[in-house]
Amino acid sequence: LNLNPSLKQPFGLNDTKFICCGCCRSDPVNFEFSLAKSGFVPGETIMFNLNIENRSSRQIRDIDVRLMQYVKFSAQNATKTAKKIICSARYL
């Protein structure tokens, strides 16, 4: 981590989703996800903030948050990728 100072910078995502489409389209559901930094060492606790603004008339029943690990292995003539769920949490 010391060799890549950009990993100390905050990281965040924003997105807006609509339920249905066309003339039945709902008001938006806005999501904001943020981390205080984007680089972590093994065993370190990862704290995140998740804000959801539900402006639709639909109730949000639960929220799943997953930390995914994507690894790409490269050799001279071959590449292999792996995906693994590190941890997950469901909020009701």
PDB file of N, CA, C and O in Angstrom, residues 1 4-12 34-41 44 46-47 67:
ATOM      1  N   LEU A   1       0.808  -1.198   0.000  1.00  0.00           N
ATOM      2  CA  LEU A   1       0.000   0.000   0.000  1.00  0.00           C
ATOM      3  C   LEU A   1       0.850   1.261   0.000  1.00  0.00           C
ATOM      4  O   LEU A   1       0.420   2.271  -0.545  1.00  0.00           O
ATOM      5  N   ASN A   4       1.585   2.773  -3.444  1.00  0.00           N
ATOM      6  CA  ASN A   4       0.496   3.331  -4.239  1.00  0.00           C
ATOM      7  C   ASN A   4      -0.324   4.302  -3.375  1.00  0.00           C
ATOM      8  O   ASN A   4      -1.340   3.932  -2.801  1.00  0.00           O
ATOM      9  N   PRO A   5       0.096   5.566  -3.282  1.00  0.00           N
ATOM     10  CA  PRO A   5      -0.578   6.524  -2.408  1.00  0.00           C
ATOM     11  C   PRO A   5      -2.037   6.800  -2.784  1.00  0.00           C
ATOM     12  O   PRO A   5      -2.827   7.232  -1.951  1.00  0.00           O
ATOM     13  N   SER A   6      -2.426   6.524  -4.014  1.00  0.00           N
ATOM     14  CA  SER A   6      -3.812   6.777  -4.417  1.00  0.00           C
ATOM     15  C   SER A   6      -4.794   5.874  -3.665  1.00  0.00           C
ATOM     16  O   SER A   6      -5.980   6.184  -3.571  1.00  0.00           O
ATOM     17  N   LEU A   7      -4.308   4.752  -3.100  1.00  0.00           N
ATOM     18  CA  LEU A   7      -5.183   3.857  -2.346  1.00  0.00           C
ATOM     19  C   LEU A   7      -5.598   4.439  -0.998  1.00  0.00           C
ATOM     20  O   LEU A   7      -6.487   3.910  -0.343  1.00  0.00           O
ATOM     21  N   LYS A   8      -4.968   5.530  -0.589  1.00  0.00           N
ATOM     22  CA  LYS A   8      -5.352   6.217   0.651  1.00  0.00           C
ATOM     23  C   LYS A   8      -6.494   7.208   0.417  1.00  0.00           C
ATOM     24  O   LYS A   8      -7.041   7.752   1.352  1.00  0.00           O
ATOM     25  N   GLN A   9      -6.842   7.440  -0.840  1.00  0.00           N
ATOM     26  CA  GLN A   9      -7.896   8.384  -1.188  1.00  0.00           C
ATOM     27  C   GLN A   9      -9.273   7.768  -0.961  1.00  0.00           C
ATOM     28  O   GLN A   9      -9.453   6.562  -1.114  1.00  0.00           O
ATOM     29  N   PRO A  10     -10.269   8.585  -0.623  1.00  0.00           N
ATOM     30  CA  PRO A  10     -11.637   8.074  -0.464  1.00  0.00           C
ATOM     31  C   PRO A  10     -12.167   7.500  -1.777  1.00  0.00           C
ATOM     32  O   PRO A  10     -11.731   7.887  -2.865  1.00  0.00           O
ATOM     33  N   PHE A  11     -13.104   6.586  -1.655  1.00  0.00           N
ATOM     34  CA  PHE A  11     -13.710   5.948  -2.820  1.00  0.00           C
ATOM     35  C   PHE A  11     -15.226   5.995  -2.651  1.00  0.00           C
ATOM     36  O   PHE A  11     -15.737   5.777  -1.546  1.00  0.00           O
ATOM     37  N   GLY A  12     -15.941   6.271  -3.713  1.00  0.00           N
ATOM     38  CA  GLY A  12     -17.394   6.312  -3.608  1.00  0.00           C
ATOM     39  C   GLY A  12     -18.080   6.032  -4.922  1.00  0.00           C
ATOM     40  O   GLY A  12     -17.491   6.192  -6.000  1.00  0.00           O
ATOM     41  N   SER A  34     -19.759   4.749   0.070  1.00  0.00           N
ATOM     42  CA  SER A  34     -18.438   5.362   0.194  1.00  0.00           C
ATOM     43  C   SER A  34     -17.556   4.628   1.189  1.00  0.00           C
ATOM     44  O   SER A  34     -18.036   3.998   2.132  1.00  0.00           O
ATOM     45  N   LEU A  35     -16.260   4.712   0.926  1.00  0.00           N
ATOM     46  CA  LEU A  35     -15.206   4.190   1.797  1.00  0.00           C
ATOM     47  C   LEU A  35     -14.250   5.336   2.111  1.00  0.00           C
ATOM     48  O   LEU A  35     -14.030   6.206   1.265  1.00  0.00           O
ATOM     49  N   ALA A  36     -13.660   5.335   3.290  1.00  0.00           N
ATOM     50  CA  ALA A  36     -12.702   6.375   3.656  1.00  0.00           C
ATOM     51  C   ALA A  36     -11.409   6.257   2.853  1.00  0.00           C
ATOM     52  O   ALA A  36     -10.702   7.234   2.652  1.00  0.00           O
ATOM     53  N   LYS A  37     -11.124   5.050   2.368  1.00  0.00           N
ATOM     54  CA  LYS A  37      -9.948   4.799   1.526  1.00  0.00           C
ATOM     55  C   LYS A  37     -10.248   3.563   0.688  1.00  0.00           C
ATOM     56  O   LYS A  37     -11.226   2.859   0.932  1.00  0.00           O
ATOM     57  N   SER A  38      -9.425   3.296  -0.309  1.00  0.00           N
ATOM     58  CA  SER A  38      -9.716   2.160  -1.186  1.00  0.00           C
ATOM     59  C   SER A  38      -8.720   1.011  -1.060  1.00  0.00           C
ATOM     60  O   SER A  38      -8.927  -0.040  -1.644  1.00  0.00           O
ATOM     61  N   GLY A  39      -7.655   1.181  -0.302  1.00  0.00           N
ATOM     62  CA  GLY A  39      -6.679   0.109  -0.112  1.00  0.00           C
ATOM     63  C   GLY A  39      -6.683  -0.387   1.328  1.00  0.00           C
ATOM     64  O   GLY A  39      -6.710   0.414   2.269  1.00  0.00           O
ATOM     65  N   PHE A  40      -6.665  -1.696   1.488  1.00  0.00           N
ATOM     66  CA  PHE A  40      -6.711  -2.306   2.821  1.00  0.00           C
ATOM     67  C   PHE A  40      -5.708  -3.443   2.904  1.00  0.00           C
ATOM     68  O   PHE A  40      -5.362  -4.052   1.892  1.00  0.00           O
ATOM     69  N   VAL A  41      -5.269  -3.761   4.113  1.00  0.00           N
ATOM     70  CA  VAL A  41      -4.361  -4.884   4.341  1.00  0.00           C
ATOM     71  C   VAL A  41      -5.164  -6.047   4.922  1.00  0.00           C
ATOM     72  O   VAL A  41      -6.233  -5.837   5.501  1.00  0.00           O
ATOM     73  N   GLU A  44      -7.641  -6.098   8.214  1.00  0.00           N
ATOM     74  CA  GLU A  44      -8.107  -4.756   8.555  1.00  0.00           C
ATOM     75  C   GLU A  44      -9.629  -4.671   8.415  1.00  0.00           C
ATOM     76  O   GLU A  44     -10.215  -5.218   7.486  1.00  0.00           O
ATOM     77  N   ILE A  46     -13.045  -3.080   7.380  1.00  0.00           N
ATOM     78  CA  ILE A  46     -13.471  -2.185   6.310  1.00  0.00           C
ATOM     79  C   ILE A  46     -14.810  -1.579   6.708  1.00  0.00           C
ATOM     80  O   ILE A  46     -15.817  -2.272   6.806  1.00  0.00           O
ATOM     81  N   MET A  47     -14.795  -0.298   6.970  1.00  0.00           N
ATOM     82  CA  MET A  47     -16.010   0.430   7.324  1.00  0.00           C
ATOM     83  C   MET A  47     -16.511   1.149   6.076  1.00  0.00           C
ATOM     84  O   MET A  47     -15.717   1.709   5.328  1.00  0.00           O
ATOM     85  N   LEU A  67     -18.623  -7.972  -0.272  1.00  0.00           N
ATOM     86  CA  LEU A  67     -17.251  -7.619  -0.626  1.00  0.00           C
ATOM     87  C   LEU A  67     -16.740  -8.735  -1.525  1.00  0.00           C
ATOM     88  O   LEU A  67     -16.624  -9.887  -1.096  1.00  0.00           O
TER      89      LEU A  67
END
